[in-house]
mmCIF file of C-alpha atoms in Angstrom:
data_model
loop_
_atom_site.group_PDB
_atom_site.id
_atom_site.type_symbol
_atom_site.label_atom_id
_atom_site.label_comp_id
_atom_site.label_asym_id
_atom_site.label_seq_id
_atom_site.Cartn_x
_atom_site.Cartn_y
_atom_site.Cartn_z
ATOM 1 C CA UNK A 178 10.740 -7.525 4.390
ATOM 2 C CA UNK A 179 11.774 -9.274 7.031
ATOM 3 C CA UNK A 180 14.878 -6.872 8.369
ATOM 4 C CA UNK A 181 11.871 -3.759 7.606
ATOM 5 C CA UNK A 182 9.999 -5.780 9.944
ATOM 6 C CA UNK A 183 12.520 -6.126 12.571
ATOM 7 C CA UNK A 184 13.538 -2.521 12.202
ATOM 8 C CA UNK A 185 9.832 -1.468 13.359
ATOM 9 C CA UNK A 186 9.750 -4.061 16.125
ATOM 10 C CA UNK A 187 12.821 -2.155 17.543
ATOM 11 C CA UNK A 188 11.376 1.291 16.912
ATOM 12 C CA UNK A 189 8.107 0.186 18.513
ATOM 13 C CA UNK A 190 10.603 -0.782 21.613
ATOM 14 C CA UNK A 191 12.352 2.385 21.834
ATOM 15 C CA UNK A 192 8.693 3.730 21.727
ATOM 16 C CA UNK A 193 8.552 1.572 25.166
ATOM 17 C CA UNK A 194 11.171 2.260 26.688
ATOM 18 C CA UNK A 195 10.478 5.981 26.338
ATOM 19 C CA UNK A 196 7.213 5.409 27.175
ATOM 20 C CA UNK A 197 5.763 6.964 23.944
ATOM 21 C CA UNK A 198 3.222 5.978 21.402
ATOM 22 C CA UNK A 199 4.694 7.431 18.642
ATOM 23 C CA UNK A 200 8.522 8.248 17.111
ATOM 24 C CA UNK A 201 7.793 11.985 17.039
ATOM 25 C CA UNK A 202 7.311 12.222 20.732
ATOM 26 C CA UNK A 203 10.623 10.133 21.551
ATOM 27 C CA UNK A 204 14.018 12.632 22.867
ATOM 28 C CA UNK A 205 15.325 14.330 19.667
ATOM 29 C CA UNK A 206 18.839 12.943 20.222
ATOM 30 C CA UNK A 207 17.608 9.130 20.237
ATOM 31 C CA UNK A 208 14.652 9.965 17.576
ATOM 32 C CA UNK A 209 14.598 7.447 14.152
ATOM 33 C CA UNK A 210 14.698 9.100 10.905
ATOM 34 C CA UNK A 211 11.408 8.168 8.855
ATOM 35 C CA UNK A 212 11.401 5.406 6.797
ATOM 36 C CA UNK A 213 9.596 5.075 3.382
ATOM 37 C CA UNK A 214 9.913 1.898 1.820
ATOM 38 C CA UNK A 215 8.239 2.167 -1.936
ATOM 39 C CA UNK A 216 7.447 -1.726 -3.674
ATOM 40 C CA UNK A 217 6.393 -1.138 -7.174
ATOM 41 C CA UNK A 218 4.405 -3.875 -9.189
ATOM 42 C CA UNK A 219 2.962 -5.427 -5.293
ATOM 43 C CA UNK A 220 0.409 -7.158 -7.270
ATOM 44 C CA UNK A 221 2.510 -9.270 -9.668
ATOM 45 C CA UNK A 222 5.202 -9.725 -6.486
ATOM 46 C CA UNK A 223 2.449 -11.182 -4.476
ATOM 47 C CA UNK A 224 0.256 -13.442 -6.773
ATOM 48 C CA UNK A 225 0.887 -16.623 -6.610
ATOM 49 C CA UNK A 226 1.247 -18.925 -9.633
ATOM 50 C CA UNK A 227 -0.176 -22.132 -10.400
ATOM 51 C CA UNK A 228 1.222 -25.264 -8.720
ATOM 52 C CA UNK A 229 0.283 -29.241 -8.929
ATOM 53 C CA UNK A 230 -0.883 -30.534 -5.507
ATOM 54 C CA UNK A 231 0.722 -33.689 -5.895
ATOM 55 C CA UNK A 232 4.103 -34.794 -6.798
ATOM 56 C CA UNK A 233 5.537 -36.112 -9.951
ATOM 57 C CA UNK A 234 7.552 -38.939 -10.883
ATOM 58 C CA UNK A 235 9.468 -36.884 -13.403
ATOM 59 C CA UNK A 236 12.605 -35.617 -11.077
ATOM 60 C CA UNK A 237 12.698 -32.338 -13.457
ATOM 61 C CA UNK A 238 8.711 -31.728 -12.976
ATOM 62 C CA UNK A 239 9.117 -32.078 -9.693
ATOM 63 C CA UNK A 240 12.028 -29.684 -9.258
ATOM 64 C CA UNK A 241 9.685 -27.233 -10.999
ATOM 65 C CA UNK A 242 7.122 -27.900 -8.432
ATOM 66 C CA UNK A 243 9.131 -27.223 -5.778
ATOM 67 C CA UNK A 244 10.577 -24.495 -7.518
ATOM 68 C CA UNK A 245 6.646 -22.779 -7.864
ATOM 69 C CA UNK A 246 5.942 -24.027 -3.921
ATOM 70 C CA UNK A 247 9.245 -22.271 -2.758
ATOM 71 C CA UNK A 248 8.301 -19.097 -5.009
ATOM 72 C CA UNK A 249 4.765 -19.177 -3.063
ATOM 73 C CA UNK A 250 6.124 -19.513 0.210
ATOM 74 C CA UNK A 251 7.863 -16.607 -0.491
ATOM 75 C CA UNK A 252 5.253 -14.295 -2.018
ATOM 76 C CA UNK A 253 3.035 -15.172 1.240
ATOM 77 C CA UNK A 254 5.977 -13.842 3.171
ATOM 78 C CA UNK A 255 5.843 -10.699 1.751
ATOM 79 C CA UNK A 256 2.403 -10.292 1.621
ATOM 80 C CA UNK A 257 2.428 -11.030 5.138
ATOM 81 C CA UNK A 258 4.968 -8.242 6.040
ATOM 82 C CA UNK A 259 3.752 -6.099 3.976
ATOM 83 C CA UNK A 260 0.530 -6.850 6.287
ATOM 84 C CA UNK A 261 2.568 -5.917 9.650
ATOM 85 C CA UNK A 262 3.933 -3.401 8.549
ATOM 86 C CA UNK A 263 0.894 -1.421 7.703
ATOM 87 C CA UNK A 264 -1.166 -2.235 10.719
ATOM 88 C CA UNK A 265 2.078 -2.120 12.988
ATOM 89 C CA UNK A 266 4.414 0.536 11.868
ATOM 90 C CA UNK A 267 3.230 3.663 11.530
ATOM 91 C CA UNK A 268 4.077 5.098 15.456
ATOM 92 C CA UNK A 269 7.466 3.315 14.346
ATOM 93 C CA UNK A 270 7.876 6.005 11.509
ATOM 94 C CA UNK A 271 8.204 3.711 9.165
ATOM 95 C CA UNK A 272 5.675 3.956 5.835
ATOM 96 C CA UNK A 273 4.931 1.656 2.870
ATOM 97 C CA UNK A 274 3.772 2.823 -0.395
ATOM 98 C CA UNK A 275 2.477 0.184 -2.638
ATOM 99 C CA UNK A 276 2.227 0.365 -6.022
ATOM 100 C CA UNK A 277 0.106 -1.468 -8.754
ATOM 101 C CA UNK A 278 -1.743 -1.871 -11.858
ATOM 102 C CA UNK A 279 -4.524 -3.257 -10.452
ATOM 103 C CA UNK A 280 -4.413 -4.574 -6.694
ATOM 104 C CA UNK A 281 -7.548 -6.610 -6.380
ATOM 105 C CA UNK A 282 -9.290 -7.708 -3.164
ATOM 106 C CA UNK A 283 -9.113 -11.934 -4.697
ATOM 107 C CA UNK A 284 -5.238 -11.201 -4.743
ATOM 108 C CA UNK A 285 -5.021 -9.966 -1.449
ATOM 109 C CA UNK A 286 -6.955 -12.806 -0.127
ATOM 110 C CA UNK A 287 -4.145 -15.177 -0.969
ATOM 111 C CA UNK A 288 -1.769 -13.858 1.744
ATOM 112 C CA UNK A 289 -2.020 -13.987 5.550
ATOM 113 C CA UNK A 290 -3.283 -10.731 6.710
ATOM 114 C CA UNK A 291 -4.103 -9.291 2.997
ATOM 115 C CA UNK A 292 -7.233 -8.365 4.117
ATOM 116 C CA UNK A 293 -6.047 -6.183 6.350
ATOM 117 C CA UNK A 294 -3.819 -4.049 3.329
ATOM 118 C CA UNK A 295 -7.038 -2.438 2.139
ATOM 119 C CA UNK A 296 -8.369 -1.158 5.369
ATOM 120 C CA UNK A 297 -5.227 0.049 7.044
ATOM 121 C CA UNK A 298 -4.353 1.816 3.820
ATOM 122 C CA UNK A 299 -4.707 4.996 2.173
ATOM 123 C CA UNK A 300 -5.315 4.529 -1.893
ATOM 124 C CA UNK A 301 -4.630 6.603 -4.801
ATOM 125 C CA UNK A 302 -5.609 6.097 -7.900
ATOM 126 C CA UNK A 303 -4.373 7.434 -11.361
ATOM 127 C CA UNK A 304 -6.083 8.255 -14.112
ATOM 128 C CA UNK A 305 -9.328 7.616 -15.878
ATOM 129 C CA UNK A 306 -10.858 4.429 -14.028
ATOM 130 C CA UNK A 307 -14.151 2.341 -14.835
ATOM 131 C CA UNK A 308 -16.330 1.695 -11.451
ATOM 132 C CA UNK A 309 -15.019 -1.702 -11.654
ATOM 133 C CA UNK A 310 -11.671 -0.353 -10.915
ATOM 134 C CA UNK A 311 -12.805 1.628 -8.383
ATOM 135 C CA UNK A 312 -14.616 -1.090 -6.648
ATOM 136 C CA UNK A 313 -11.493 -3.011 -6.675
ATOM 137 C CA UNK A 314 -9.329 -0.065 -5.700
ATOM 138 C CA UNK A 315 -11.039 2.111 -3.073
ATOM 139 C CA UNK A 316 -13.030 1.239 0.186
ATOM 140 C CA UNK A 317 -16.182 3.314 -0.905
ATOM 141 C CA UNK A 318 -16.282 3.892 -3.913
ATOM 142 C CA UNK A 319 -20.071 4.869 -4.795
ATOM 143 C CA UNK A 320 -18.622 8.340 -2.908
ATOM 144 C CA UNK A 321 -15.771 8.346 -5.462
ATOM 145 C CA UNK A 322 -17.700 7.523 -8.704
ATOM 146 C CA UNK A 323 -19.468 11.063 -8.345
ATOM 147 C CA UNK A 324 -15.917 12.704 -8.905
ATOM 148 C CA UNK A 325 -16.186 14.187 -12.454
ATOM 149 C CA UNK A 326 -13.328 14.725 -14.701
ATOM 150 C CA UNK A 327 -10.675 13.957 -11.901
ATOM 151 C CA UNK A 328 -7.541 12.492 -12.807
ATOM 152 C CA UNK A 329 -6.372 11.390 -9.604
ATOM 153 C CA UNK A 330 -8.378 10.377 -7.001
ATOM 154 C CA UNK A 331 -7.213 9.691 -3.067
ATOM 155 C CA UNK A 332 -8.679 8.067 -0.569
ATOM 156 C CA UNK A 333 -7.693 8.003 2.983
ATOM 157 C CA UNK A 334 -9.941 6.638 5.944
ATOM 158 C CA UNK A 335 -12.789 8.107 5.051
ATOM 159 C CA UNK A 336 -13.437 10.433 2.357
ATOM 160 C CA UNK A 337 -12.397 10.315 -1.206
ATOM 161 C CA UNK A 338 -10.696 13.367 -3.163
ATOM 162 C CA UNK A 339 -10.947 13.974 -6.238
ATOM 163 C CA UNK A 340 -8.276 16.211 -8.189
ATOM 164 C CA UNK A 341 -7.675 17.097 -11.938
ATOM 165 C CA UNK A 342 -4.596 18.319 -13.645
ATOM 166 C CA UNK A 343 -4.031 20.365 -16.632
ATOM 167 C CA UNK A 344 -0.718 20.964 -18.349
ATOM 168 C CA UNK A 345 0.015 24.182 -19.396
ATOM 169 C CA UNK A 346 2.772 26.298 -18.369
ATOM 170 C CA UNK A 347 2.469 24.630 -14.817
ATOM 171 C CA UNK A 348 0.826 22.192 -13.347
ATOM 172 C CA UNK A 349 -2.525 23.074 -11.833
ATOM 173 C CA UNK A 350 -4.073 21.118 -9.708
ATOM 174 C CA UNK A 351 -8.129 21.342 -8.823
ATOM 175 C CA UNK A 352 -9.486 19.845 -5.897
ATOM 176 C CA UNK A 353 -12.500 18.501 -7.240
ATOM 177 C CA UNK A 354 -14.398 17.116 -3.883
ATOM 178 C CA UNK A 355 -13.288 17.484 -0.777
ATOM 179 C CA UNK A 356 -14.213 16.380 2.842
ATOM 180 C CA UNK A 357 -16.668 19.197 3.349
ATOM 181 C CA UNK A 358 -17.587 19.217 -0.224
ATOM 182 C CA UNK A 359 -16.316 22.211 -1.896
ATOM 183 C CA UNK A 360 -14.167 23.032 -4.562
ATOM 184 C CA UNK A 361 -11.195 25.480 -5.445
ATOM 185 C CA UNK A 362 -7.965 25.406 -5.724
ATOM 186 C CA UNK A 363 -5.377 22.822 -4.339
ATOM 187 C CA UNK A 364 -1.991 23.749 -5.665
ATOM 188 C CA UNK A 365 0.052 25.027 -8.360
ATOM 189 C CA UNK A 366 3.482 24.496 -8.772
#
């Protein structure tokens, strides 16, 4: 996380010196590729585990602690770049997709900046979810709740779309809500 990191500090330079705000309007020939960095299981990565506050006699226990407060530090770390990233990188061309069972706002309060993941984040969610989930998983979801029969259900800054599959020869994809409110078709491939 931490080379990601410097990568978009340098891309946010050449932004500078160029005197752009994003990487699409730098000079083709000195223009980054896009980045997409994909972390799978961010939840479990970044929660941290249980660790006794004080020392121990026991040179073993101990190493264990120290083991679990090293493991911590680290988890921080990337909670914390993960942070950056998503409030920093975007005019960078650089994009993080983070993917989890169940990313919970409690979770993201352990890291520096994890408060910041939700609201400078797009979500997606998969699947049949309770409201509970949906609390947990989308900034409004009282606007998503009213969705139906979706499957899938995104939410970018701020609206929530709803959209349901069904297998048959193809996949067919119906928006169920959009921005304006309508419905029809979103895709079939």
């Amino acid at each position: 996380m931490r080379a990601i990191y410097a990568e978009v500090v340098r891309r946010k330079e050449l932004n500078s010196r160029h005197g752009t705000g994003s990487y699409r309007d730098l000079p083709e020939d000195v223009r980054p590729r896009h980045i997409g960095i994909i972390i799978d299981e961010f939840a479990s990565l970044i929660e941290l585990e249980q660790v006794a506050r004080t020392a121990s006699d026991d040179p073993e226990v101990e190493a264990e602690r120290q083991l679990g407060l090293a493991t911590n530090a680290a988890k921080r770390e990337v909670g914390m770049f993960a942070g950056k990233i998503t409030r920093e990188a975007r005019s960078a061309g650089v994009s993080l997709w983070l993917a989890a069972q169940e990313l919970k706002g409690t979770t993201l309060d352990q890291i520096p900046g994890g408060n910041t993941l939700k609201a400078n984040m797009a979500r997606l969610l998969l699947g049949k979810t309770s409201f509970g989930s949906r609390q947990s998983g989308l900034m409004n979801p009282v606007d998503a709740a009213d969705l139906g029969d979706a499957d899938i259900v995104v939410e970018h800054v701020d609206a929530a779309i709803g959209l349901q599959a069904r297998r048959r020869h193809r996949l067919d994809l119906r928006l169920t809500r959009d921005v304006g409110g309508e419905s029809g078709r979103l895709a079939a491939l």
